[in-house]
Amino acid sequence: MDILSKKATCNSHGQDSSYFQGWEEYEKNPYAEVTNPTGIIQMGLAENQLSFDLLESWLANNPEPASFKRNGKSVFRELALFQDYRGLPAFKRALADFMAEIRGNKVSFKPDNLVLMAGATSANETLIFCLAEEGDAFLIPTPYYPGFDRDLKWRTGVEIVPIHCTSSNNFQITKSALEEAYLEAQTRNLRVKGVLVTNPSNPLGTTLTRSELDLLVKFISSKGIHLISDEIYSGTVFDSPGFLSVMEVLKNQKLEGSEIAKRVHVVYSLSKDLGLPGFRVGAIYSNDEMVVGAATKMSSFGLISSQTQYLLSALLSDKKFTSNYISENQKRLRRRHDMLVAGLENAGIGCLKSNSGLFCWVDMRHLLASKTFEAEMDLWKKILFQVGLNVSPGASCHCQEPGWFRMCFANMSRETLDLAMVRLKTFIYSYNAKKLNYRDARVRSRARTSSLSNWVFRLSFDEREAEER
Ligand SMILES: Cc1ncc(COP(=O)(O)O)c(C=O)c1O
């Protein structure tokens, strides 16, 4: 008899991938300016630490919510007691309004259609539990967030079938890639229940275009399946083209209230836009009452604590604060993004043009010894152990083309990012020097071989001439 369950012992959680291994290596030897200056710099963690001062100054100016008070009176007992598991109404209203504000108030969100969850991790898994059975499939464009293997597959038993996107069109979703993924699922005898996209994309740092979103809506309506749009990075869009939510596309196509709209679900969280992953605040937004009802019951497994809801309802209801925060945070992300792109360029490395997120999708194909995932892994190990940077290899994001890496830029100081770029440039210099030496050696040896072969040729020619004589 097995002493543990299959779930506990199987490895479909994907947590042994290089994405998580890199974190473990970082934990063993983390960079610290004074105490460990040669340690590993963490560039594999999509955290936003650029706007903490804005949050801290709001807290300093508004001490009541964080100290369990309202109008000078303690609300400790009220918050300490068991709350309605549907969430504090004031918080749901504030969160719904914040989601609309990020989308330029072009769409609105009904608080009653929101289900609060402990982060987008919980929200994504709960949605899968609501929409699919064990053995069903969801189609996801590659490259995708490595945590999805754990969040969507592990406990639900649902399969992920990749929609293969490539660098030939900047990793955009095409009709043929969607159809091929659908066909592949059918060939594997999997029933497709939906498509899940991340908009803006992790790891690409790009937003979906209107034509991609139109294509997705058309695809799910023709197949009668669901669309989950994970919009956890919606507030990080710092450059044009701006962010377009699938909710706006439904509105533009006059599909609000339709059967199709009922099959479109949005996932959100404050982990990235507000930089609060430790607070565990996420949500599902669905137009389907049944989904909202079931997900609300399931949310008992991952509620947001009442003091967090209380604090954040005050913060998010402060409209002066939210509008300043959103624009200032985007400016800071843009500056940091530009700094990484310039640093990479200086080292002779390019990346996908991006307009959002906390990372760049970096092209190091030219540094691979061969066009294989083994070579990608070799390069990753060199960057991790010799250069001292933890970046995430494309393979961990299920990218089809070896040589792409995700590099995060918002979880460290400017100085640390500078140092990371210096380390990378030094590595590229010595890499190029070695390559040049190697090439020189080859040229010399080829020259020797060719003069030898000339000599052999001449010799045999002379011999033949002598024979002929
Ligand atoms: C696309 C995406 N979805 C979900 C998550 C999980 O977020 P949370 O911290 O809210 O659980 C992440 C975290 O990196 C992510 O990148």
PDB file of N, CA, C and O in Angstrom, residues 191-241:
ATOM      1  N   ARG A 191     -10.459  16.324 -24.088  1.00  0.00           N
ATOM      2  CA  ARG A 191     -11.540  17.258 -24.406  1.00  0.00           C
ATOM      3  C   ARG A 191     -11.071  18.674 -24.046  1.00  0.00           C
ATOM      4  O   ARG A 191     -10.655  18.926 -22.912  1.00  0.00           O
ATOM      5  N   VAL A 192     -11.107  19.565 -25.027  1.00  0.00           N
ATOM      6  CA  VAL A 192     -10.637  20.936 -24.767  1.00  0.00           C
ATOM      7  C   VAL A 192     -11.759  21.737 -24.102  1.00  0.00           C
ATOM      8  O   VAL A 192     -12.857  21.846 -24.634  1.00  0.00           O
ATOM      9  N   LYS A 193     -11.461  22.305 -22.917  1.00  0.00           N
ATOM     10  CA  LYS A 193     -12.474  23.100 -22.214  1.00  0.00           C
ATOM     11  C   LYS A 193     -12.225  24.599 -22.339  1.00  0.00           C
ATOM     12  O   LYS A 193     -13.111  25.391 -22.016  1.00  0.00           O
ATOM     13  N   GLY A 194     -11.017  24.972 -22.762  1.00  0.00           N
ATOM     14  CA  GLY A 194     -10.798  26.409 -22.890  1.00  0.00           C
ATOM     15  C   GLY A 194      -9.392  26.782 -23.279  1.00  0.00           C
ATOM     16  O   GLY A 194      -8.515  25.935 -23.435  1.00  0.00           O
ATOM     17  N   VAL A 195      -9.220  28.106 -23.417  1.00  0.00           N
ATOM     18  CA  VAL A 195      -7.902  28.688 -23.700  1.00  0.00           C
ATOM     19  C   VAL A 195      -7.592  29.598 -22.519  1.00  0.00           C
ATOM     20  O   VAL A 195      -8.482  30.276 -22.001  1.00  0.00           O
ATOM     21  N   LEU A 196      -6.339  29.578 -22.077  1.00  0.00           N
ATOM     22  CA  LEU A 196      -5.932  30.522 -21.029  1.00  0.00           C
ATOM     23  C   LEU A 196      -4.805  31.395 -21.576  1.00  0.00           C
ATOM     24  O   LEU A 196      -3.819  30.872 -22.101  1.00  0.00           O
ATOM     25  N   VAL A 197      -4.994  32.700 -21.472  1.00  0.00           N
ATOM     26  CA  VAL A 197      -3.934  33.613 -21.916  1.00  0.00           C
ATOM     27  C   VAL A 197      -3.540  34.516 -20.754  1.00  0.00           C
ATOM     28  O   VAL A 197      -4.331  34.737 -19.830  1.00  0.00           O
ATOM     29  N   THR A 198      -2.314  35.012 -20.813  1.00  0.00           N
ATOM     30  CA  THR A 198      -1.862  35.991 -19.824  1.00  0.00           C
ATOM     31  C   THR A 198      -1.676  37.296 -20.575  1.00  0.00           C
ATOM     32  O   THR A 198      -0.896  37.356 -21.522  1.00  0.00           O
ATOM     33  N   ASN A 199      -2.435  38.305 -20.194  1.00  0.00           N
ATOM     34  CA  ASN A 199      -2.411  39.587 -20.899  1.00  0.00           C
ATOM     35  C   ASN A 199      -2.296  40.729 -19.901  1.00  0.00           C
ATOM     36  O   ASN A 199      -3.230  40.943 -19.144  1.00  0.00           O
ATOM     37  N   PRO A 200      -1.155  41.434 -19.857  1.00  0.00           N
ATOM     38  CA  PRO A 200       0.092  41.261 -20.597  1.00  0.00           C
ATOM     39  C   PRO A 200       0.759  39.920 -20.276  1.00  0.00           C
ATOM     40  O   PRO A 200       0.537  39.365 -19.210  1.00  0.00           O
ATOM     41  N   SER A 201       1.608  39.500 -21.222  1.00  0.00           N
ATOM     42  CA  SER A 201       2.193  38.169 -21.103  1.00  0.00           C
ATOM     43  C   SER A 201       3.368  38.110 -20.128  1.00  0.00           C
ATOM     44  O   SER A 201       4.241  38.962 -20.130  1.00  0.00           O
ATOM     45  N   ASN A 202       3.349  37.091 -19.318  1.00  0.00           N
ATOM     46  CA  ASN A 202       4.539  36.664 -18.584  1.00  0.00           C
ATOM     47  C   ASN A 202       4.951  35.383 -19.288  1.00  0.00           C
ATOM     48  O   ASN A 202       4.153  34.445 -19.313  1.00  0.00           O
ATOM     49  N   PRO A 203       6.082  35.277 -19.933  1.00  0.00           N
ATOM     50  CA  PRO A 203       7.301  36.046 -19.778  1.00  0.00           C
ATOM     51  C   PRO A 203       7.596  37.091 -20.870  1.00  0.00           C
ATOM     52  O   PRO A 203       8.659  37.705 -20.827  1.00  0.00           O
ATOM     53  N   LEU A 204       6.709  37.341 -21.828  1.00  0.00           N
ATOM     54  CA  LEU A 204       7.100  38.187 -22.967  1.00  0.00           C
ATOM     55  C   LEU A 204       7.145  39.681 -22.629  1.00  0.00           C
ATOM     56  O   LEU A 204       7.901  40.433 -23.235  1.00  0.00           O
ATOM     57  N   GLY A 205       6.294  40.101 -21.674  1.00  0.00           N
ATOM     58  CA  GLY A 205       6.219  41.532 -21.378  1.00  0.00           C
ATOM     59  C   GLY A 205       5.521  42.308 -22.479  1.00  0.00           C
ATOM     60  O   GLY A 205       5.801  43.489 -22.694  1.00  0.00           O
ATOM     61  N   THR A 206       4.611  41.638 -23.200  1.00  0.00           N
ATOM     62  CA  THR A 206       3.874  42.311 -24.276  1.00  0.00           C
ATOM     63  C   THR A 206       2.373  42.143 -24.038  1.00  0.00           C
ATOM     64  O   THR A 206       1.943  41.171 -23.411  1.00  0.00           O
ATOM     65  N   THR A 207       1.606  43.101 -24.583  1.00  0.00           N
ATOM     66  CA  THR A 207       0.150  43.009 -24.452  1.00  0.00           C
ATOM     67  C   THR A 207      -0.427  42.327 -25.695  1.00  0.00           C
ATOM     68  O   THR A 207       0.164  42.405 -26.773  1.00  0.00           O
ATOM     69  N   LEU A 208      -1.571  41.701 -25.533  1.00  0.00           N
ATOM     70  CA  LEU A 208      -2.230  41.084 -26.695  1.00  0.00           C
ATOM     71  C   LEU A 208      -2.794  42.195 -27.577  1.00  0.00           C
ATOM     72  O   LEU A 208      -3.303  43.198 -27.072  1.00  0.00           O
ATOM     73  N   THR A 209      -2.714  41.993 -28.887  1.00  0.00           N
ATOM     74  CA  THR A 209      -3.248  42.999 -29.812  1.00  0.00           C
ATOM     75  C   THR A 209      -4.759  42.790 -29.972  1.00  0.00           C
ATOM     76  O   THR A 209      -5.290  41.725 -29.625  1.00  0.00           O
ATOM     77  N   ARG A 210      -5.394  43.817 -30.520  1.00  0.00           N
ATOM     78  CA  ARG A 210      -6.843  43.699 -30.746  1.00  0.00           C
ATOM     79  C   ARG A 210      -7.135  42.509 -31.660  1.00  0.00           C
ATOM     80  O   ARG A 210      -8.073  41.756 -31.421  1.00  0.00           O
ATOM     81  N   SER A 211      -6.305  42.312 -32.671  1.00  0.00           N
ATOM     82  CA  SER A 211      -6.623  41.218 -33.607  1.00  0.00           C
ATOM     83  C   SER A 211      -6.420  39.853 -32.941  1.00  0.00           C
ATOM     84  O   SER A 211      -7.181  38.921 -33.195  1.00  0.00           O
ATOM     85  N   GLU A 212      -5.429  39.751 -32.039  1.00  0.00           N
ATOM     86  CA  GLU A 212      -5.289  38.481 -31.313  1.00  0.00           C
ATOM     87  C   GLU A 212      -6.516  38.231 -30.420  1.00  0.00           C
ATOM     88  O   GLU A 212      -7.024  37.111 -30.337  1.00  0.00           O
ATOM     89  N   LEU A 213      -6.974  39.304 -29.741  1.00  0.00           N
ATOM     90  CA  LEU A 213      -8.134  39.138 -28.847  1.00  0.00           C
ATOM     91  C   LEU A 213      -9.395  38.809 -29.641  1.00  0.00           C
ATOM     92  O   LEU A 213     -10.190  37.953 -29.240  1.00  0.00           O
ATOM     93  N   ASP A 214      -9.556  39.471 -30.809  1.00  0.00           N
ATOM     94  CA  ASP A 214     -10.711  39.166 -31.667  1.00  0.00           C
ATOM     95  C   ASP A 214     -10.662  37.695 -32.094  1.00  0.00           C
ATOM     96  O   ASP A 214     -11.675  36.997 -32.070  1.00  0.00           O
ATOM     97  N   LEU A 215      -9.458  37.276 -32.464  1.00  0.00           N
ATOM     98  CA  LEU A 215      -9.268  35.892 -32.901  1.00  0.00           C
ATOM     99  C   LEU A 215      -9.646  34.910 -31.772  1.00  0.00           C
ATOM    100  O   LEU A 215     -10.334  33.904 -31.993  1.00  0.00           O
ATOM    101  N   LEU A 216      -9.201  35.244 -30.550  1.00  0.00           N
ATOM    102  CA  LEU A 216      -9.478  34.361 -29.410  1.00  0.00           C
ATOM    103  C   LEU A 216     -10.980  34.269 -29.126  1.00  0.00           C
ATOM    104  O   LEU A 216     -11.516  33.185 -28.893  1.00  0.00           O
ATOM    105  N   VAL A 217     -11.654  35.431 -29.192  1.00  0.00           N
ATOM    106  CA  VAL A 217     -13.101  35.437 -28.917  1.00  0.00           C
ATOM    107  C   VAL A 217     -13.832  34.609 -29.985  1.00  0.00           C
ATOM    108  O   VAL A 217     -14.727  33.814 -29.688  1.00  0.00           O
ATOM    109  N   LYS A 218     -13.395  34.774 -31.226  1.00  0.00           N
ATOM    110  CA  LYS A 218     -13.997  34.023 -32.339  1.00  0.00           C
ATOM    111  C   LYS A 218     -13.756  32.522 -32.140  1.00  0.00           C
ATOM    112  O   LYS A 218     -14.663  31.696 -32.322  1.00  0.00           O
ATOM    113  N   PHE A 219     -12.522  32.196 -31.755  1.00  0.00           N
ATOM    114  CA  PHE A 219     -12.146  30.791 -31.590  1.00  0.00           C
ATOM    115  C   PHE A 219     -12.969  30.126 -30.485  1.00  0.00           C
ATOM    116  O   PHE A 219     -13.535  29.054 -30.693  1.00  0.00           O
ATOM    117  N   ILE A 220     -13.061  30.792 -29.327  1.00  0.00           N
ATOM    118  CA  ILE A 220     -13.808  30.143 -28.222  1.00  0.00           C
ATOM    119  C   ILE A 220     -15.307  30.100 -28.529  1.00  0.00           C
ATOM    120  O   ILE A 220     -16.010  29.196 -28.095  1.00  0.00           O
ATOM    121  N   SER A 221     -15.799  31.073 -29.306  1.00  0.00           N
ATOM    122  CA  SER A 221     -17.235  30.993 -29.610  1.00  0.00           C
ATOM    123  C   SER A 221     -17.511  29.894 -30.619  1.00  0.00           C
ATOM    124  O   SER A 221     -18.506  29.175 -30.500  1.00  0.00           O
ATOM    125  N   SER A 222     -16.589  29.695 -31.575  1.00  0.00           N
ATOM    126  CA  SER A 222     -16.854  28.635 -32.561  1.00  0.00           C
ATOM    127  C   SER A 222     -16.694  27.251 -31.943  1.00  0.00           C
ATOM    128  O   SER A 222     -17.386  26.313 -32.323  1.00  0.00           O
ATOM    129  N   LYS A 223     -15.819  27.116 -30.967  1.00  0.00           N
ATOM    130  CA  LYS A 223     -15.601  25.786 -30.368  1.00  0.00           C
ATOM    131  C   LYS A 223     -16.499  25.543 -29.148  1.00  0.00           C
ATOM    132  O   LYS A 223     -16.504  24.444 -28.590  1.00  0.00           O
ATOM    133  N   GLY A 224     -17.174  26.604 -28.687  1.00  0.00           N
ATOM    134  CA  GLY A 224     -18.028  26.443 -27.505  1.00  0.00           C
ATOM    135  C   GLY A 224     -17.222  26.172 -26.231  1.00  0.00           C
ATOM    136  O   GLY A 224     -17.607  25.352 -25.400  1.00  0.00           O
ATOM    137  N   ILE A 225     -16.103  26.853 -26.092  1.00  0.00           N
ATOM    138  CA  ILE A 225     -15.239  26.635 -24.926  1.00  0.00           C
ATOM    139  C   ILE A 225     -15.022  27.952 -24.163  1.00  0.00           C
ATOM    140  O   ILE A 225     -15.535  28.987 -24.568  1.00  0.00           O
ATOM    141  N   HIS A 226     -14.268  27.869 -23.060  1.00  0.00           N
ATOM    142  CA  HIS A 226     -14.044  29.039 -22.205  1.00  0.00           C
ATOM    143  C   HIS A 226     -12.757  29.792 -22.580  1.00  0.00           C
ATOM    144  O   HIS A 226     -11.853  29.223 -23.195  1.00  0.00           O
ATOM    145  N   LEU A 227     -12.698  31.045 -22.116  1.00  0.00           N
ATOM    146  CA  LEU A 227     -11.456  31.820 -22.218  1.00  0.00           C
ATOM    147  C   LEU A 227     -11.160  32.400 -20.843  1.00  0.00           C
ATOM    148  O   LEU A 227     -11.989  33.100 -20.252  1.00  0.00           O
ATOM    149  N   ILE A 228      -9.973  32.072 -20.329  1.00  0.00           N
ATOM    150  CA  ILE A 228      -9.523  32.701 -19.074  1.00  0.00           C
ATOM    151  C   ILE A 228      -8.457  33.708 -19.458  1.00  0.00           C
ATOM    152  O   ILE A 228      -7.500  33.374 -20.154  1.00  0.00           O
ATOM    153  N   SER A 229      -8.629  34.947 -18.996  1.00  0.00           N
ATOM    154  CA  SER A 229      -7.618  35.965 -19.263  1.00  0.00           C
ATOM    155  C   SER A 229      -6.992  36.366 -17.926  1.00  0.00           C
ATOM    156  O   SER A 229      -7.649  36.996 -17.092  1.00  0.00           O
ATOM    157  N   ASP A 230      -5.743  35.948 -17.730  1.00  0.00           N
ATOM    158  CA  ASP A 230      -5.022  36.293 -16.501  1.00  0.00           C
ATOM    159  C   ASP A 230      -4.434  37.681 -16.716  1.00  0.00           C
ATOM    160  O   ASP A 230      -3.492  37.852 -17.487  1.00  0.00           O
ATOM    161  N   GLU A 231      -5.029  38.676 -16.053  1.00  0.00           N
ATOM    162  CA  GLU A 231      -4.643  40.075 -16.288  1.00  0.00           C
ATOM    163  C   GLU A 231      -3.901  40.655 -15.084  1.00  0.00           C
ATOM    164  O   GLU A 231      -4.033  41.837 -14.747  1.00  0.00           O
ATOM    165  N   ILE A 232      -3.100  39.804 -14.473  1.00  0.00           N
ATOM    166  CA  ILE A 232      -2.377  40.173 -13.250  1.00  0.00           C
ATOM    167  C   ILE A 232      -1.366  41.303 -13.478  1.00  0.00           C
ATOM    168  O   ILE A 232      -1.021  42.028 -12.565  1.00  0.00           O
ATOM    169  N   TYR A 233      -0.898  41.481 -14.743  1.00  0.00           N
ATOM    170  CA  TYR A 233       0.073  42.546 -15.040  1.00  0.00           C
ATOM    171  C   TYR A 233      -0.587  43.762 -15.708  1.00  0.00           C
ATOM    172  O   TYR A 233       0.110  44.600 -16.291  1.00  0.00           O
ATOM    173  N   SER A 234      -1.926  43.858 -15.636  1.00  0.00           N
ATOM    174  CA  SER A 234      -2.613  44.913 -16.395  1.00  0.00           C
ATOM    175  C   SER A 234      -2.182  46.329 -16.005  1.00  0.00           C
ATOM    176  O   SER A 234      -2.218  47.232 -16.837  1.00  0.00           O
ATOM    177  N   GLY A 235      -1.765  46.527 -14.768  1.00  0.00           N
ATOM    178  CA  GLY A 235      -1.364  47.873 -14.328  1.00  0.00           C
ATOM    179  C   GLY A 235       0.093  48.191 -14.622  1.00  0.00           C
ATOM    180  O   GLY A 235       0.564  49.277 -14.285  1.00  0.00           O
ATOM    181  N   THR A 236       0.807  47.258 -15.251  1.00  0.00           N
ATOM    182  CA  THR A 236       2.245  47.492 -15.493  1.00  0.00           C
ATOM    183  C   THR A 236       2.528  47.980 -16.916  1.00  0.00           C
ATOM    184  O   THR A 236       3.693  48.071 -17.301  1.00  0.00           O
ATOM    185  N   VAL A 237       1.486  48.275 -17.691  1.00  0.00           N
ATOM    186  CA  VAL A 237       1.707  48.662 -19.096  1.00  0.00           C
ATOM    187  C   VAL A 237       2.267  50.087 -19.140  1.00  0.00           C
ATOM    188  O   VAL A 237       1.589  51.039 -18.784  1.00  0.00           O
ATOM    189  N   PHE A 238       3.535  50.208 -19.574  1.00  0.00           N
ATOM    190  CA  PHE A 238       4.225  51.497 -19.481  1.00  0.00           C
ATOM    191  C   PHE A 238       4.484  52.118 -20.847  1.00  0.00           C
ATOM    192  O   PHE A 238       5.114  53.161 -20.957  1.00  0.00           O
ATOM    193  N   ASP A 239       4.053  51.475 -21.897  1.00  0.00           N
ATOM    194  CA  ASP A 239       4.334  52.015 -23.229  1.00  0.00           C
ATOM    195  C   ASP A 239       3.213  51.623 -24.180  1.00  0.00           C
ATOM    196  O   ASP A 239       2.437  50.704 -23.902  1.00  0.00           O
ATOM    197  N   SER A 240       3.178  52.318 -25.327  1.00  0.00           N
ATOM    198  CA  SER A 240       2.159  51.976 -26.321  1.00  0.00           C
ATOM    199  C   SER A 240       2.577  50.692 -27.055  1.00  0.00           C
ATOM    200  O   SER A 240       3.774  50.405 -27.100  1.00  0.00           O
ATOM    201  N   PRO A 241       1.680  49.909 -27.605  1.00  0.00           N
ATOM    202  CA  PRO A 241       0.243  50.110 -27.533  1.00  0.00           C
ATOM    203  C   PRO A 241      -0.256  49.815 -26.127  1.00  0.00           C
ATOM    204  O   PRO A 241       0.293  48.960 -25.442  1.00  0.00           O
TER     205      PRO A 241
END
